[in-house]
Amino acid sequence: MFSPQKIAVYGKGGIGKSTTVSNLSAALSVRGLKVMQIGCDPKADSTKTLTCGRKIPSILDVLRGKKHGSTLEDLVFEGFNGIYCVEAGGPVPGIGCAGRGIITAFNRLEELDAYASLKPDVVLFDVLGDVVCGGFAMPMRGGYADRVAIVSSGEMMAVYAAHNIAQALRGFSARGYAKLAGIIQNSRNIDNEDAIVSQAARELETEVIGVIPRSGCVQEAENMGKTVVEAFPDSPQAAVYLALSKTLFP
Ligand code: ADP
Ligand code: MG
């Protein structure tokens, strides 16, 4: 059976998951790997910088529109360098449950045999980690992701979310599901940030596997609808994302 390597990247909302994951996808694709990125945030904007700044229709939106007959072509969109872009999407505000939405989206991808048809080498899940309820925990259990990386800055709320995510994961990894791969520090330039994130990693019995500097070129690229890797491939920031891609996928 065809089985890609799968990593789920969790973290607090707004911490820089989508930026980091999209740049990782771009870096991996530049290295010649076939990548699929699955956004699991009701915002459904995970893959925006891979698709010229335009949001693609989410699986939940498509399923709501046509109850039957949605195909892979309706749900998977090719972005930068042929990266397969997918957004799980979210419920209509006030009705339904966001976590439940992820489960519905995953089930549809499975019914359509997405991995066997598209044969990605690598699948990256970009998952909102503020609430690790059953739905948002889905990517870390049941064989979805092999590994989990957590994006955190040194800010208290980001570290708090990192602890919650790691705690949820501990229960599942005991059953042979996803293992914690480490913390990716997305720097906010707060005081003692490196020390705070390193301390959090020690407490979670893991390591800081990459330190991403805060850089104006991230916003600049985003304004162009691009990742840093696409917009400024020769920049030091692009080199950081490339190095992180090699740490995660040597
Ligand atoms: P999340 O997916 O975790 O909600 P995003 O990836 O959308 O967060 O990032 C939130 C904002 O932070 C974006 O506007 C993005 O441009 C900015 N950002 C993320 N990482 C960096 C960085 N390393 N340097 C500068 N800005 C960043
Ligand atoms: Mg996001």
PDB file of C-alpha atoms and ligand atoms in Angstrom:
ATOM      1  CA  MET A   1       0.000   0.000   0.000  1.00  0.00           C
ATOM      2  CA  PHE A   2       1.222   3.512  -0.758  1.00  0.00           C
ATOM      3  CA  SER A   3       2.100   5.383   2.425  1.00  0.00           C
ATOM      4  CA  PRO A   4       3.587   8.877   2.504  1.00  0.00           C
ATOM      5  CA  GLN A   5       5.468  10.334   5.478  1.00  0.00           C
ATOM      6  CA  LYS A   6       3.004  12.423   7.453  1.00  0.00           C
ATOM      7  CA  ILE A   7       3.658  15.203   9.949  1.00  0.00           C
ATOM      8  CA  ALA A   8       1.045  17.236  11.794  1.00  0.00           C
ATOM      9  CA  VAL A   9       2.088  20.729  12.839  1.00  0.00           C
ATOM     10  CA  TYR A  10       0.118  22.089  15.792  1.00  0.00           C
ATOM     11  CA  GLY A  11       0.188  25.395  17.643  1.00  0.00           C
ATOM     12  CA  LYS A  12      -1.822  28.265  18.997  1.00  0.00           C
ATOM     13  CA  GLY A  13      -3.876  30.330  16.526  1.00  0.00           C
ATOM     14  CA  GLY A  14      -1.874  33.145  14.982  1.00  0.00           C
ATOM     15  CA  ILE A  15       1.486  31.746  16.066  1.00  0.00           C
ATOM     16  CA  GLY A  16       2.668  31.152  12.487  1.00  0.00           C
ATOM     17  CA  LYS A  17       1.689  27.541  11.717  1.00  0.00           C
ATOM     18  CA  SER A  18       0.419  28.186   8.206  1.00  0.00           C
ATOM     19  CA  THR A  19       3.397  30.384   7.372  1.00  0.00           C
ATOM     20  CA  THR A  20       5.807  27.751   8.644  1.00  0.00           C
ATOM     21  CA  VAL A  21       4.009  24.778   7.081  1.00  0.00           C
ATOM     22  CA  SER A  22       3.599  26.491   3.689  1.00  0.00           C
ATOM     23  CA  ASN A  23       7.268  27.414   3.619  1.00  0.00           C
ATOM     24  CA  LEU A  24       8.155  23.832   4.597  1.00  0.00           C
ATOM     25  CA  SER A  25       5.944  22.515   1.794  1.00  0.00           C
ATOM     26  CA  ALA A  26       7.570  24.899  -0.654  1.00  0.00           C
ATOM     27  CA  ALA A  27      11.074  23.908   0.531  1.00  0.00           C
ATOM     28  CA  LEU A  28      10.269  20.181   0.276  1.00  0.00           C
ATOM     29  CA  SER A  29       8.836  20.643  -3.215  1.00  0.00           C
ATOM     30  CA  VAL A  30      11.950  22.543  -4.297  1.00  0.00           C
ATOM     31  CA  ARG A  31      13.932  19.536  -3.045  1.00  0.00           C
ATOM     32  CA  GLY A  32      11.946  17.419  -5.480  1.00  0.00           C
ATOM     33  CA  LEU A  33       9.396  15.834  -3.143  1.00  0.00           C
ATOM     34  CA  LYS A  34       5.697  15.602  -3.980  1.00  0.00           C
ATOM     35  CA  VAL A  35       3.927  17.387  -1.142  1.00  0.00           C
ATOM     36  CA  MET A  36       0.329  17.534   0.058  1.00  0.00           C
ATOM     37  CA  GLN A  37      -0.637  20.212   2.609  1.00  0.00           C
ATOM     38  CA  ILE A  38      -3.897  19.792   4.493  1.00  0.00           C
ATOM     39  CA  GLY A  39      -5.161  22.821   6.408  1.00  0.00           C
ATOM     40  CA  CYS A  40      -7.113  21.846   9.537  1.00  0.00           C
ATOM     41  CA  ASP A  41      -8.154  25.251  10.811  1.00  0.00           C
ATOM     42  CA  PRO A  42     -11.696  26.586  10.361  1.00  0.00           C
ATOM     43  CA  LYS A  43     -10.051  29.724   8.909  1.00  0.00           C
ATOM     44  CA  ALA A  44      -9.241  27.607   5.817  1.00  0.00           C
ATOM     45  CA  ASP A  45      -6.317  29.847   4.853  1.00  0.00           C
ATOM     46  CA  SER A  46      -3.466  27.397   5.398  1.00  0.00           C
ATOM     47  CA  THR A  47      -2.454  27.102   1.758  1.00  0.00           C
ATOM     48  CA  LYS A  48      -3.122  30.692   0.690  1.00  0.00           C
ATOM     49  CA  THR A  49       0.516  31.573   0.050  1.00  0.00           C
ATOM     50  CA  LEU A  50       0.863  28.493  -2.169  1.00  0.00           C
ATOM     51  CA  THR A  51      -2.076  29.526  -4.357  1.00  0.00           C
ATOM     52  CA  CYS A  52      -1.239  33.128  -5.293  1.00  0.00           C
ATOM     53  CA  GLY A  53      -2.965  34.520  -2.190  1.00  0.00           C
ATOM     54  CA  ARG A  54      -6.373  33.117  -3.131  1.00  0.00           C
ATOM     55  CA  LYS A  55      -8.294  30.887  -0.754  1.00  0.00           C
ATOM     56  CA  ILE A  56      -9.328  27.567  -2.255  1.00  0.00           C
ATOM     57  CA  PRO A  57     -12.772  26.053  -1.557  1.00  0.00           C
ATOM     58  CA  SER A  58     -12.680  23.915   1.591  1.00  0.00           C
ATOM     59  CA  ILE A  59     -13.832  20.311   1.705  1.00  0.00           C
ATOM     60  CA  LEU A  60     -16.705  21.235   4.011  1.00  0.00           C
ATOM     61  CA  ASP A  61     -17.795  24.015   1.650  1.00  0.00           C
ATOM     62  CA  VAL A  62     -17.727  21.636  -1.310  1.00  0.00           C
ATOM     63  CA  LEU A  63     -19.559  18.900   0.612  1.00  0.00           C
ATOM     64  CA  ARG A  64     -22.208  21.402   1.675  1.00  0.00           C
ATOM     65  CA  GLY A  65     -22.662  22.415  -1.960  1.00  0.00           C
ATOM     66  CA  LYS A  66     -22.883  18.925  -3.444  1.00  0.00           C
ATOM     67  CA  LYS A  67     -23.860  16.206  -1.056  1.00  0.00           C
ATOM     68  CA  HIS A  68     -22.901  13.510  -3.550  1.00  0.00           C
ATOM     69  CA  GLY A  69     -20.349  13.213  -6.252  1.00  0.00           C
ATOM     70  CA  SER A  70     -17.490  15.390  -4.991  1.00  0.00           C
ATOM     71  CA  THR A  71     -14.282  14.146  -6.611  1.00  0.00           C
ATOM     72  CA  LEU A  72     -10.616  14.662  -5.745  1.00  0.00           C
ATOM     73  CA  GLU A  73     -10.513  17.404  -8.393  1.00  0.00           C
ATOM     74  CA  ASP A  74     -13.135  19.313  -6.400  1.00  0.00           C
ATOM     75  CA  LEU A  75     -11.169  19.061  -3.148  1.00  0.00           C
ATOM     76  CA  VAL A  76      -7.458  19.102  -4.046  1.00  0.00           C
ATOM     77  CA  PHE A  77      -5.856  22.081  -5.801  1.00  0.00           C
ATOM     78  CA  GLU A  78      -2.352  22.313  -7.202  1.00  0.00           C
ATOM     79  CA  GLY A  79      -0.335  25.240  -5.912  1.00  0.00           C
ATOM     80  CA  PHE A  80       3.293  26.359  -6.126  1.00  0.00           C
ATOM     81  CA  ASN A  81       5.550  23.717  -7.668  1.00  0.00           C
ATOM     82  CA  GLY A  82       2.685  21.220  -7.936  1.00  0.00           C
ATOM     83  CA  ILE A  83       1.992  21.089  -4.184  1.00  0.00           C
ATOM     84  CA  TYR A  84      -1.405  19.511  -3.485  1.00  0.00           C
ATOM     85  CA  CYS A  85      -3.394  22.008  -1.415  1.00  0.00           C
ATOM     86  CA  VAL A  86      -6.379  20.951   0.688  1.00  0.00           C
ATOM     87  CA  GLU A  87      -8.457  22.849   3.270  1.00  0.00           C
ATOM     88  CA  ALA A  88     -10.708  20.892   5.603  1.00  0.00           C
ATOM     89  CA  GLY A  89     -12.718  24.027   6.348  1.00  0.00           C
ATOM     90  CA  GLY A  90     -15.097  24.860   9.144  1.00  0.00           C
ATOM     91  CA  PRO A  91     -18.732  24.745  10.107  1.00  0.00           C
ATOM     92  CA  VAL A  92     -21.235  27.515   9.462  1.00  0.00           C
ATOM     93  CA  PRO A  93     -20.609  29.838  12.456  1.00  0.00           C
ATOM     94  CA  GLY A  94     -22.913  28.981  15.320  1.00  0.00           C
ATOM     95  CA  ILE A  95     -23.929  25.647  13.836  1.00  0.00           C
ATOM     96  CA  GLY A  96     -21.907  22.462  14.037  1.00  0.00           C
ATOM     97  CA  CYS A  97     -18.520  21.682  15.511  1.00  0.00           C
ATOM     98  CA  ALA A  98     -15.151  22.600  14.015  1.00  0.00           C
ATOM     99  CA  GLY A  99     -13.489  19.394  15.152  1.00  0.00           C
ATOM    100  CA  ARG A 100     -16.301  17.340  13.684  1.00  0.00           C
ATOM    101  CA  GLY A 101     -15.635  19.154  10.398  1.00  0.00           C
ATOM    102  CA  ILE A 102     -12.087  17.809  10.286  1.00  0.00           C
ATOM    103  CA  ILE A 103     -13.381  14.279  10.764  1.00  0.00           C
ATOM    104  CA  THR A 104     -15.867  14.696   7.899  1.00  0.00           C
ATOM    105  CA  ALA A 105     -13.148  16.099   5.641  1.00  0.00           C
ATOM    106  CA  PHE A 106     -10.702  13.279   6.454  1.00  0.00           C
ATOM    107  CA  ASN A 107     -13.369  10.655   5.842  1.00  0.00           C
ATOM    108  CA  ARG A 108     -14.102  12.085   2.403  1.00  0.00           C
ATOM    109  CA  LEU A 109     -10.391  12.085   1.462  1.00  0.00           C
ATOM    110  CA  GLU A 110     -10.207   8.461   2.570  1.00  0.00           C
ATOM    111  CA  GLU A 111     -13.294   7.441   0.597  1.00  0.00           C
ATOM    112  CA  LEU A 112     -11.668   8.984  -2.463  1.00  0.00           C
ATOM    113  CA  ASP A 113      -8.383   7.169  -1.759  1.00  0.00           C
ATOM    114  CA  ALA A 114      -6.509  10.471  -2.024  1.00  0.00           C
ATOM    115  CA  TYR A 115      -3.024   9.168  -1.124  1.00  0.00           C
ATOM    116  CA  ALA A 116      -3.195   6.181  -3.452  1.00  0.00           C
ATOM    117  CA  SER A 117      -4.393   8.352  -6.343  1.00  0.00           C
ATOM    118  CA  LEU A 118      -2.077  11.332  -5.898  1.00  0.00           C
ATOM    119  CA  LYS A 119       0.915   9.536  -4.353  1.00  0.00           C
ATOM    120  CA  PRO A 120       2.416  12.367  -2.291  1.00  0.00           C
ATOM    121  CA  ASP A 121       5.829  11.637  -0.724  1.00  0.00           C
ATOM    122  CA  VAL A 122       5.008  13.864   2.211  1.00  0.00           C
ATOM    123  CA  VAL A 123       1.760  15.029   3.819  1.00  0.00           C
ATOM    124  CA  LEU A 124       1.777  18.046   6.139  1.00  0.00           C
ATOM    125  CA  PHE A 125      -1.238  18.740   8.341  1.00  0.00           C
ATOM    126  CA  ASP A 126      -1.557  22.338   9.585  1.00  0.00           C
ATOM    127  CA  VAL A 127      -3.686  22.075  12.717  1.00  0.00           C
ATOM    128  CA  LEU A 128      -5.141  24.648  15.083  1.00  0.00           C
ATOM    129  CA  GLY A 129      -3.991  23.607  18.552  1.00  0.00           C
ATOM    130  CA  ASP A 130      -5.935  25.893  20.884  1.00  0.00           C
ATOM    131  CA  VAL A 131      -8.586  23.274  21.552  1.00  0.00           C
ATOM    132  CA  VAL A 132      -7.392  19.694  21.320  1.00  0.00           C
ATOM    133  CA  CYS A 133     -10.858  18.147  21.213  1.00  0.00           C
ATOM    134  CA  GLY A 134     -11.562  14.854  19.453  1.00  0.00           C
ATOM    135  CA  GLY A 135     -11.743  16.458  16.030  1.00  0.00           C
ATOM    136  CA  PHE A 136      -8.605  18.553  16.317  1.00  0.00           C
ATOM    137  CA  ALA A 137      -6.796  15.542  17.799  1.00  0.00           C
ATOM    138  CA  MET A 138      -7.767  13.470  14.762  1.00  0.00           C
ATOM    139  CA  PRO A 139      -4.523  14.145  12.824  1.00  0.00           C
ATOM    140  CA  MET A 140      -2.426  12.821  15.750  1.00  0.00           C
ATOM    141  CA  ARG A 141      -4.269   9.535  16.160  1.00  0.00           C
ATOM    142  CA  GLY A 142      -5.632   6.669  14.136  1.00  0.00           C
ATOM    143  CA  GLY A 143      -2.600   6.559  11.861  1.00  0.00           C
ATOM    144  CA  TYR A 144      -3.076   9.965  10.247  1.00  0.00           C
ATOM    145  CA  ALA A 145       0.266  11.536  11.182  1.00  0.00           C
ATOM    146  CA  ASP A 146       3.431   9.655  12.169  1.00  0.00           C
ATOM    147  CA  ARG A 147       4.917  12.658  13.913  1.00  0.00           C
ATOM    148  CA  VAL A 148       3.757  15.900  15.498  1.00  0.00           C
ATOM    149  CA  ALA A 149       5.709  19.145  15.586  1.00  0.00           C
ATOM    150  CA  ILE A 150       4.553  22.068  17.707  1.00  0.00           C
ATOM    151  CA  VAL A 151       5.072  25.686  16.676  1.00  0.00           C
ATOM    152  CA  SER A 152       5.586  28.041  19.614  1.00  0.00           C
ATOM    153  CA  SER A 153       7.044  31.409  20.405  1.00  0.00           C
ATOM    154  CA  GLY A 154       8.145  32.330  23.916  1.00  0.00           C
ATOM    155  CA  GLU A 155       4.782  33.941  24.639  1.00  0.00           C
ATOM    156  CA  MET A 156       2.925  32.474  27.583  1.00  0.00           C
ATOM    157  CA  MET A 157      -0.222  31.493  25.696  1.00  0.00           C
ATOM    158  CA  ALA A 158       1.756  29.801  22.924  1.00  0.00           C
ATOM    159  CA  VAL A 159       3.733  27.761  25.452  1.00  0.00           C
ATOM    160  CA  TYR A 160       0.504  26.920  27.272  1.00  0.00           C
ATOM    161  CA  ALA A 161      -1.018  25.594  24.021  1.00  0.00           C
ATOM    162  CA  ALA A 162       2.177  23.603  23.382  1.00  0.00           C
ATOM    163  CA  HIS A 163       1.775  21.893  26.752  1.00  0.00           C
ATOM    164  CA  ASN A 164      -1.866  21.007  25.998  1.00  0.00           C
ATOM    165  CA  ILE A 165      -0.977  19.568  22.610  1.00  0.00           C
ATOM    166  CA  ALA A 166       1.887  17.512  24.044  1.00  0.00           C
ATOM    167  CA  GLN A 167      -0.360  16.219  26.809  1.00  0.00           C
ATOM    168  CA  ALA A 168      -3.021  15.100  24.330  1.00  0.00           C
ATOM    169  CA  LEU A 169      -0.312  13.441  22.261  1.00  0.00           C
ATOM    170  CA  ARG A 170       1.186  11.490  25.163  1.00  0.00           C
ATOM    171  CA  GLY A 171      -1.981   9.431  25.515  1.00  0.00           C
ATOM    172  CA  PHE A 172      -2.011   8.577  21.830  1.00  0.00           C
ATOM    173  CA  SER A 173       1.706   7.867  21.393  1.00  0.00           C
ATOM    174  CA  ALA A 174       1.406   5.234  24.121  1.00  0.00           C
ATOM    175  CA  ARG A 175      -0.902   3.432  21.682  1.00  0.00           C
ATOM    176  CA  GLY A 176       1.630   3.647  18.882  1.00  0.00           C
ATOM    177  CA  TYR A 177       0.169   6.667  17.150  1.00  0.00           C
ATOM    178  CA  ALA A 178       2.062   9.868  16.351  1.00  0.00           C
ATOM    179  CA  LYS A 179       5.263  10.725  18.226  1.00  0.00           C
ATOM    180  CA  LEU A 180       6.385  14.212  19.224  1.00  0.00           C
ATOM    181  CA  ALA A 181       9.092  15.349  16.784  1.00  0.00           C
ATOM    182  CA  GLY A 182       9.907  18.552  18.659  1.00  0.00           C
ATOM    183  CA  ILE A 183       9.170  22.239  18.948  1.00  0.00           C
ATOM    184  CA  ILE A 184       9.647  24.730  16.141  1.00  0.00           C
ATOM    185  CA  GLN A 185      10.362  28.134  17.627  1.00  0.00           C
ATOM    186  CA  ASN A 186       8.709  30.890  15.599  1.00  0.00           C
ATOM    187  CA  SER A 187      10.306  33.895  17.215  1.00  0.00           C
ATOM    188  CA  ARG A 188       8.393  36.943  18.350  1.00  0.00           C
ATOM    189  CA  ASN A 189      11.518  38.597  19.714  1.00  0.00           C
ATOM    190  CA  ILE A 190      10.317  38.683  23.307  1.00  0.00           C
ATOM    191  CA  ASP A 191      12.814  38.805  26.205  1.00  0.00           C
ATOM    192  CA  ASN A 192      14.608  35.512  26.937  1.00  0.00           C
ATOM    193  CA  GLU A 193      12.674  33.814  24.148  1.00  0.00           C
ATOM    194  CA  ASP A 194      15.261  31.119  23.352  1.00  0.00           C
ATOM    195  CA  ALA A 195      15.548  30.183  27.029  1.00  0.00           C
ATOM    196  CA  ILE A 196      11.755  30.071  27.521  1.00  0.00           C
ATOM    197  CA  VAL A 197      11.167  27.825  24.513  1.00  0.00           C
ATOM    198  CA  SER A 198      14.127  25.572  25.412  1.00  0.00           C
ATOM    199  CA  GLN A 199      12.758  25.226  28.931  1.00  0.00           C
ATOM    200  CA  ALA A 200       9.322  24.280  27.540  1.00  0.00           C
ATOM    201  CA  ALA A 201      10.962  21.671  25.312  1.00  0.00           C
ATOM    202  CA  ARG A 202      12.765  20.163  28.333  1.00  0.00           C
ATOM    203  CA  GLU A 203       9.525  20.004  30.287  1.00  0.00           C
ATOM    204  CA  LEU A 204       7.866  18.212  27.371  1.00  0.00           C
ATOM    205  CA  GLU A 205      10.888  15.870  27.117  1.00  0.00           C
ATOM    206  CA  THR A 206      11.597  16.962  23.576  1.00  0.00           C
ATOM    207  CA  GLU A 207      13.878  19.343  21.657  1.00  0.00           C
ATOM    208  CA  VAL A 208      13.733  22.627  19.805  1.00  0.00           C
ATOM    209  CA  ILE A 209      14.228  21.372  16.242  1.00  0.00           C
ATOM    210  CA  GLY A 210      14.369  24.759  14.562  1.00  0.00           C
ATOM    211  CA  VAL A 211      14.453  28.453  15.393  1.00  0.00           C
ATOM    212  CA  ILE A 212      12.768  30.696  12.838  1.00  0.00           C
ATOM    213  CA  PRO A 213      13.653  34.376  13.164  1.00  0.00           C
ATOM    214  CA  ARG A 214      10.969  37.026  12.939  1.00  0.00           C
ATOM    215  CA  SER A 215      11.483  38.678   9.556  1.00  0.00           C
ATOM    216  CA  GLY A 216       9.776  41.366   7.535  1.00  0.00           C
ATOM    217  CA  CYS A 217      10.207  39.297   4.385  1.00  0.00           C
ATOM    218  CA  VAL A 218       7.492  36.897   5.631  1.00  0.00           C
ATOM    219  CA  GLN A 219       4.885  39.662   5.443  1.00  0.00           C
ATOM    220  CA  GLU A 220       6.362  40.972   2.213  1.00  0.00           C
ATOM    221  CA  ALA A 221       6.055  37.556   0.573  1.00  0.00           C
ATOM    222  CA  GLU A 222       2.559  37.104   2.023  1.00  0.00           C
ATOM    223  CA  ASN A 223       1.480  40.401   0.451  1.00  0.00           C
ATOM    224  CA  MET A 224       2.612  38.964  -2.894  1.00  0.00           C
ATOM    225  CA  GLY A 225       0.516  35.832  -2.209  1.00  0.00           C
ATOM    226  CA  LYS A 226       3.681  33.770  -1.873  1.00  0.00           C
ATOM    227  CA  THR A 227       5.849  31.902   0.592  1.00  0.00           C
ATOM    228  CA  VAL A 228       9.318  33.269   1.365  1.00  0.00           C
ATOM    229  CA  VAL A 229      10.759  30.198  -0.360  1.00  0.00           C
ATOM    230  CA  GLU A 230       8.983  31.162  -3.582  1.00  0.00           C
ATOM    231  CA  ALA A 231       9.309  34.957  -3.379  1.00  0.00           C
ATOM    232  CA  PHE A 232      12.833  35.263  -1.930  1.00  0.00           C
ATOM    233  CA  PRO A 233      14.524  31.914  -2.548  1.00  0.00           C
ATOM    234  CA  ASP A 234      18.022  33.286  -1.891  1.00  0.00           C
ATOM    235  CA  SER A 235      17.157  35.034   1.389  1.00  0.00           C
ATOM    236  CA  PRO A 236      18.510  33.902   4.789  1.00  0.00           C
ATOM    237  CA  GLN A 237      14.865  33.306   5.859  1.00  0.00           C
ATOM    238  CA  ALA A 238      14.289  30.868   2.971  1.00  0.00           C
ATOM    239  CA  ALA A 239      17.496  29.071   4.034  1.00  0.00           C
ATOM    240  CA  VAL A 240      16.030  28.634   7.526  1.00  0.00           C
ATOM    241  CA  TYR A 241      12.890  26.962   6.136  1.00  0.00           C
ATOM    242  CA  LEU A 242      14.992  24.772   3.850  1.00  0.00           C
ATOM    243  CA  ALA A 243      17.181  23.702   6.795  1.00  0.00           C
ATOM    244  CA  LEU A 244      14.089  22.893   8.867  1.00  0.00           C
ATOM    245  CA  SER A 245      12.727  20.786   5.995  1.00  0.00           C
ATOM    246  CA  LYS A 246      15.995  18.802   6.090  1.00  0.00           C
ATOM    247  CA  THR A 247      15.793  18.347   9.853  1.00  0.00           C
ATOM    248  CA  LEU A 248      12.273  16.932   9.530  1.00  0.00           C
ATOM    249  CA  PHE A 249      12.867  15.007   6.290  1.00  0.00           C
ATOM    250  CA  PRO A 250      16.624  14.324   5.962  1.00  0.00           C
TER     251      PRO A 250
HETATM  252  P1  ADP B   1      -1.426  30.571  12.186  1.00  0.00           P
HETATM  253  O1  ADP B   1      -1.508  29.723  10.967  1.00  0.00           O
HETATM  254  O2  ADP B   1      -0.686  29.896  13.306  1.00  0.00           O
HETATM  255  O3  ADP B   1      -2.764  31.074  12.636  1.00  0.00           O
HETATM  256  P2  ADP B   1      -0.071  32.418  10.409  1.00  0.00           P
HETATM  257  O4  ADP B   1       0.912  31.525   9.777  1.00  0.00           O
HETATM  258  O5  ADP B   1      -1.273  32.791   9.620  1.00  0.00           O
HETATM  259  O6  ADP B   1      -0.532  31.856  11.837  1.00  0.00           O
HETATM  260  O7  ADP B   1       0.737  33.719  10.873  1.00  0.00           O
HETATM  261  C1  ADP B   1       0.132  34.830  11.496  1.00  0.00           C
HETATM  262  C2  ADP B   1       0.840  36.103  11.053  1.00  0.00           C
HETATM  263  O8  ADP B   1       2.178  36.096  11.534  1.00  0.00           O
HETATM  264  C3  ADP B   1       0.910  36.232   9.538  1.00  0.00           C
HETATM  265  O9  ADP B   1       0.519  37.518   9.155  1.00  0.00           O
HETATM  266  C4  ADP B   1       2.361  35.983   9.194  1.00  0.00           C
HETATM  267  O10 ADP B   1       2.794  36.760   8.125  1.00  0.00           O
HETATM  268  C5  ADP B   1       3.084  36.374  10.481  1.00  0.00           C
HETATM  269  N1  ADP B   1       4.316  35.579  10.681  1.00  0.00           N
HETATM  270  C6  ADP B   1       4.404  34.255  10.877  1.00  0.00           C
HETATM  271  N2  ADP B   1       5.671  33.860  11.043  1.00  0.00           N
HETATM  272  C7  ADP B   1       6.446  34.980  10.935  1.00  0.00           C
HETATM  273  C8  ADP B   1       7.854  35.257  11.015  1.00  0.00           C
HETATM  274  N3  ADP B   1       8.746  34.282  11.243  1.00  0.00           N
HETATM  275  N4  ADP B   1       8.264  36.533  10.842  1.00  0.00           N
HETATM  276  C9  ADP B   1       7.364  37.523  10.628  1.00  0.00           C
HETATM  277  N5  ADP B   1       6.035  37.343  10.534  1.00  0.00           N
HETATM  278  C10 ADP B   1       5.567  36.090  10.699  1.00  0.00           C
HETATM  279 MG    MG B   2      -3.185  29.145   9.939  1.00  0.00          MG
END
